[in-house]
XYZ file of C-alpha atoms in Angstrom:
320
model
C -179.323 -60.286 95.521
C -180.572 -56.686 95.852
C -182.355 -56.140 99.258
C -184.705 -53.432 98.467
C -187.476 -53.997 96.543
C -188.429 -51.327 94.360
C -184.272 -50.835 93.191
C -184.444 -54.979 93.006
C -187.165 -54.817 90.071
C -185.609 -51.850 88.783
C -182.267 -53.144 88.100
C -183.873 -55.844 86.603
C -185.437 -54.416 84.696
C -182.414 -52.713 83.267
C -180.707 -56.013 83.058
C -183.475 -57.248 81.057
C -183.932 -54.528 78.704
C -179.900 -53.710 78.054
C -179.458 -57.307 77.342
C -182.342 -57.345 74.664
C -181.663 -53.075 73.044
C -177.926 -53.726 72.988
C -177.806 -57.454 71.835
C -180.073 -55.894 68.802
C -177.978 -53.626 68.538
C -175.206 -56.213 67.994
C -176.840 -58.314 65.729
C -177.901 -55.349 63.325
C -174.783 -54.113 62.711
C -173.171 -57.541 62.186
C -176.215 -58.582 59.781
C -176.205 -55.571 57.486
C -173.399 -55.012 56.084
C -174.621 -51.318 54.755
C -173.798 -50.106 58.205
C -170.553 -51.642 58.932
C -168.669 -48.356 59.069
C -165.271 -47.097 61.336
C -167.889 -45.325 63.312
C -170.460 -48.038 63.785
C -167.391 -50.363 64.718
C -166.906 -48.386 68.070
C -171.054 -48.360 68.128
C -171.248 -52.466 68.026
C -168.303 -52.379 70.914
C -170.384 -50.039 72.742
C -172.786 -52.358 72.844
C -171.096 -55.232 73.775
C -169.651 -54.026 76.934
C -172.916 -52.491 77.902
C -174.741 -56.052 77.079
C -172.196 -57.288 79.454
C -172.772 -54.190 81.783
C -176.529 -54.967 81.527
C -176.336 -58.504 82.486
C -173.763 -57.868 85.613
C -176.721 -55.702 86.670
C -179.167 -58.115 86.237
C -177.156 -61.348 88.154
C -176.015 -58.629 90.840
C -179.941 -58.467 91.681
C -181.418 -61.316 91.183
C -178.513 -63.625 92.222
C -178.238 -64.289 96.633
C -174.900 -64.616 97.995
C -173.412 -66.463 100.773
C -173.055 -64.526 104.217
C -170.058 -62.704 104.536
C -167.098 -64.003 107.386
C -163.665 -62.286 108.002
C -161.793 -64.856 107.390
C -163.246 -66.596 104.889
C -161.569 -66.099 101.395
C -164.648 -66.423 99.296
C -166.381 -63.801 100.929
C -163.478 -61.415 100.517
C -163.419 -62.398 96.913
C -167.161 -61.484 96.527
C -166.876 -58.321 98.682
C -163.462 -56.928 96.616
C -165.023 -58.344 93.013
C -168.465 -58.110 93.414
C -170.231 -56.076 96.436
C -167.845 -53.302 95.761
C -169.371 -53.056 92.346
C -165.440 -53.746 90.828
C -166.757 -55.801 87.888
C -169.506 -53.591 87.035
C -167.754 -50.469 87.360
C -165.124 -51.566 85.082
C -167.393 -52.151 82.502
C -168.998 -48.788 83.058
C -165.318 -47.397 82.726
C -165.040 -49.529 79.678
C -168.032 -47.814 78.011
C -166.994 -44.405 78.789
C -163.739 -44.778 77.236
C -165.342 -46.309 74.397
C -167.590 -43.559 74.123
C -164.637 -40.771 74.004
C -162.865 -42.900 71.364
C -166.313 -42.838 69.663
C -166.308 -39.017 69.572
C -162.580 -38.105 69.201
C -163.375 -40.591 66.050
C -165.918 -38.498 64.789
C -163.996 -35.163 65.893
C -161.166 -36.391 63.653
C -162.871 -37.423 60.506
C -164.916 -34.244 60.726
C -162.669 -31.632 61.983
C -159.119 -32.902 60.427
C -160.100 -35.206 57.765
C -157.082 -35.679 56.407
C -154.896 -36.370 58.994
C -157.767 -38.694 59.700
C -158.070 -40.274 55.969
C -153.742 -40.512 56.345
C -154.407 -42.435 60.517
C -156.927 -44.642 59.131
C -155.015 -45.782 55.140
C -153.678 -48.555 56.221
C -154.429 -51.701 58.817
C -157.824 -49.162 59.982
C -158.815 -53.087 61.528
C -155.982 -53.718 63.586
C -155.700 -49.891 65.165
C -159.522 -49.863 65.723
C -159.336 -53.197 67.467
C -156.056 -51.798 69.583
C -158.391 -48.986 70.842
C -160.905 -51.353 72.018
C -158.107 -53.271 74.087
C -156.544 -49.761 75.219
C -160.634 -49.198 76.824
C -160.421 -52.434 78.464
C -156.992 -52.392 80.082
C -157.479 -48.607 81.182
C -161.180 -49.734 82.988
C -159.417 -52.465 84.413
C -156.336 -50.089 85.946
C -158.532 -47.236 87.470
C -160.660 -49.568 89.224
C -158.543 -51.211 91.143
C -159.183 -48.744 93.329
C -161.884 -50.610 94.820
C -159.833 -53.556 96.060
C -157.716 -51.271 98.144
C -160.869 -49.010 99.872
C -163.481 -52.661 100.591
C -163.104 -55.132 103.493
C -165.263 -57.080 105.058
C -166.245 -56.261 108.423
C -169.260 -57.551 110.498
C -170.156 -59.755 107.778
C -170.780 -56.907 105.444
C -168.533 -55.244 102.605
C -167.968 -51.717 103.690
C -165.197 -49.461 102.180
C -162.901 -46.964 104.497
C -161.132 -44.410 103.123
C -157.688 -43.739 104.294
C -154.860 -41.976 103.832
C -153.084 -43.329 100.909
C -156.388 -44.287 98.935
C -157.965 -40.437 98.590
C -155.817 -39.359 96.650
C -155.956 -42.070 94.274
C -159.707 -41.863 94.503
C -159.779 -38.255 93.497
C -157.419 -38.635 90.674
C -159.898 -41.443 89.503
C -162.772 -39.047 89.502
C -160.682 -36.668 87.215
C -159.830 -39.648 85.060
C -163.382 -41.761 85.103
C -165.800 -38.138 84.822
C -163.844 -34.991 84.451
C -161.341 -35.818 82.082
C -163.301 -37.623 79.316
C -166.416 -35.211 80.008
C -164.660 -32.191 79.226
C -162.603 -33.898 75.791
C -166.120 -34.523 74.656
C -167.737 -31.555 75.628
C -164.872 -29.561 73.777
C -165.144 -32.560 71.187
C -168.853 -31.695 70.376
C -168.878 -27.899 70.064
C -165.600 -28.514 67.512
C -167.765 -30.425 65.374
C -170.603 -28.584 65.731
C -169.275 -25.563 64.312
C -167.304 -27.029 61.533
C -170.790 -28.902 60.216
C -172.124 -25.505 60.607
C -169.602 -24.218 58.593
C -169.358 -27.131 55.566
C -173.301 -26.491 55.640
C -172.574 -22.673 55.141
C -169.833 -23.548 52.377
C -172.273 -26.023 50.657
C -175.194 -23.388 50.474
C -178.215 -23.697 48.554
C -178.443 -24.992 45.175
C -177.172 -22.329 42.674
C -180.506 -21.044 40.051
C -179.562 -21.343 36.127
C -177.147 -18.958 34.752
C -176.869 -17.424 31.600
C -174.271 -19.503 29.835
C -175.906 -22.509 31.668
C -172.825 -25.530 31.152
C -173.729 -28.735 28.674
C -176.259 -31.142 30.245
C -173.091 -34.108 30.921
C -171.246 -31.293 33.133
C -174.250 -29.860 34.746
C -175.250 -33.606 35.572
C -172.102 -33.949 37.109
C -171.967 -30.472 39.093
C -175.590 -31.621 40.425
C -174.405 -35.184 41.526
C -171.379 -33.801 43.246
C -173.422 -31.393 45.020
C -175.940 -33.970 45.571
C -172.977 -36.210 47.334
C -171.439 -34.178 48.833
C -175.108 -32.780 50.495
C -175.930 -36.579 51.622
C -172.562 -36.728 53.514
C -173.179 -33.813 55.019
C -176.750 -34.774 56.565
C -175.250 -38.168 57.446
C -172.760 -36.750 59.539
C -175.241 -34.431 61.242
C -177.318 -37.130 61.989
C -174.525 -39.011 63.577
C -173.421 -36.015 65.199
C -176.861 -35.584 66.844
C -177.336 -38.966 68.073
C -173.968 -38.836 69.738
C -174.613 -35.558 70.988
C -177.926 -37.145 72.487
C -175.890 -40.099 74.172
C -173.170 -37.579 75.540
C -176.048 -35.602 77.401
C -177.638 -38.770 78.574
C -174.182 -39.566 79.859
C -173.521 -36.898 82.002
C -177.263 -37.554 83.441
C -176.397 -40.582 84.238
C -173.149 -40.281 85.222
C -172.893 -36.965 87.324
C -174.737 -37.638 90.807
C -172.752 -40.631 91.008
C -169.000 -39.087 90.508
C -170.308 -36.237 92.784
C -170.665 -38.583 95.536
C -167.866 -40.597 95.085
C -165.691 -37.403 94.668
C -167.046 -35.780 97.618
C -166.316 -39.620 99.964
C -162.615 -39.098 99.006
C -162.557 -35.416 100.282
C -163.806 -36.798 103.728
C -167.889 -37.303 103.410
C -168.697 -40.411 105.273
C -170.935 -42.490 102.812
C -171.591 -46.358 102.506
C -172.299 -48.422 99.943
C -175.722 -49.342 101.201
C -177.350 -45.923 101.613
C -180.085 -44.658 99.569
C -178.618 -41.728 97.560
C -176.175 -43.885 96.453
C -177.688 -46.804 95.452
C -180.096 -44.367 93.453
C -176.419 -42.865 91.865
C -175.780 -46.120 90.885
C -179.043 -46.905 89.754
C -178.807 -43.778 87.426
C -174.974 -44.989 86.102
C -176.934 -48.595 85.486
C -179.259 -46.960 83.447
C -176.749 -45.606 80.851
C -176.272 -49.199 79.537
C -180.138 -49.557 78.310
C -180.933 -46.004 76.895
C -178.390 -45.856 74.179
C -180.801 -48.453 71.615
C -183.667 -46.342 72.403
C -181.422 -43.180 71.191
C -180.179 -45.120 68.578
C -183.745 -46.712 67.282
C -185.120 -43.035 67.511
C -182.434 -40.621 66.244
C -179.935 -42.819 64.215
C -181.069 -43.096 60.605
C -178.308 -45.830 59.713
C -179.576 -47.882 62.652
C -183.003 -47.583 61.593
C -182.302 -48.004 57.992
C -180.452 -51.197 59.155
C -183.733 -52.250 61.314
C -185.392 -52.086 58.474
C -183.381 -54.282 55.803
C -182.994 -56.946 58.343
C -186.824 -57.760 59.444
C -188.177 -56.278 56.320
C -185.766 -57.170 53.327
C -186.015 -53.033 52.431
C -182.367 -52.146 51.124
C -181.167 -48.779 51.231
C -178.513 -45.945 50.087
C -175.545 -45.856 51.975
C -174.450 -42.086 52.472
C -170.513 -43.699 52.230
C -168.283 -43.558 55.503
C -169.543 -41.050 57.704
């Protein structure tokens, strides 16, 4: 159970409203089948493991917990799995990774879509699904970490920093923050310019010429254009609400890393002190915002709000 008040009723509060955004999240995109695209897949996984993120959050403060002994092999149990934030952090991990995959998805079918049409032609199911389980085994792998820096010492769960852990602490900064922040930062300008460019290419509607074409073929140039037009705005809309979570990521996110990278260089820090329990805090908020990014930026989503609790059915823009 969290000790401090005012972070006690604001973790809760996260727990609370992650569980409810991200489990309607979940239920939307399983409901309407108008939205069940490649890219909503790694949405609805997102939002899974941050349901699951939210309600680690929520048990971790509202839950007590035995006192801690030396000896005892529950407590060291709870201190490795639970005080030292393993579980949670691995889902946070999990949700990162997720959300690269998410945008090197979108990079792909944007910026090379035909080496991404040829990836996904056949079993797109079964390679989706392996990505997930890649996410889950890699959060699992880098935070082990945490089992080897925790003990428990005068019945509390501290974590010491020696000589063979920094190292591994600093490459798991690099892998955790650095890494997949800079793949998506590169990922984002990439597909920012080419929808800058395909909106350049598009143009605006040509006016009548003199030999206008027969009514069936100008009917067909206008629907084409029309098509290909809708993609485009669907993809920018995507590309703008994941451009929105990105930058709410590395909000979240950077105090966080900063500290942690900074204790393996030789800062003396603790688990209980205030800056970082606000760090975490921050990293716990990342698993409520991303329905309130999606309700207000995300057409499908909305769209998919609305044919659910109010029967309206809508266009789909096709596989964006």
């Amino acid at each position: 159970m969290e000790d401090i008040l005012v972070l006690r009723i604001y973790k809760t509060s996260i727990g609370i409203f992650g569980m409810l955004g991200n489990g309607l999240v979940c239920v939307v995109i399983c409901k309407v089948s108008a939205i069940q695209t490649r890219t909503n897949a790694f949405i609805f996984h997102q939002a899974v493991v941050d349901f699951l993120g939210s309600t680690v959050i929520l048990l971790t403060s509202e839950v007590p917990l035995p006192s801690l002994r030396p000896d005892d092999l529950l407590s060291r149990f709870l201190c490795l799995f639970w005080l030292s934030n393993f579980l949670l952090f691995c889902l946070f991990v999990v949700s990162t990774f997720n959300l690269l995959s998410l945008t090197l998805e979108r990079y792909f079918a944007i910026v090379h879509p035909f080496k991404y049409q040829v990836a996904f032609a056949s079993h797109a199911r079964l390679k989706i699904g392996a990505v997930f389980v890649a996410c889950w085994l890699i959060g699992l792998v880098i935070k082990i970490y945490n089992l080897i820096i925790f003990e428990v010492e005068d019945g509390r769960c501290i974590s010491k920093v020696v000589s063979r852990s920094q190292a591994v602490g600093i490459l798991t900064v690099v892998l955790v923050y650095f890494l997949p922040a800079g793949v998506m930062f590169f990922a984002h300008i990439r597909i920012g310019l080419e929808l800058k460019r395909a909106a350049s290419r598009l143009g605006p509607q040509p006016a009548a010429v003199a030999t206008a074409p027969s009514p069936s073929s100008g009917e067909a140039l206008t629907s084409e254009s029309d098509m290909r037009e809708s993609l485009l705005r669907a993809r920018r809309n995507t590309f703008k609400t994941l451009l929105v979570v990105f930058i709410t990521f590395m909000v979240c996110w950077t105090p966080n890393q900063l500290i942690f990278f900074m204790f393996n260089l030789g800062w003396k820090t603790q688990p209980n002190k205030w800056y970082y329990l606000l760090s975490v805090a921050m990293v716990a908020t990342n698993c409520c915002v991303n329905p309130i990014i999606y309700a207000f930026k995300y057409h499908q989503f909305r769209n998919g709000l609305r044919e659910m609790f109010c029967g309206q059915r809508f266009r789909t823009d096709g596989i964006v």
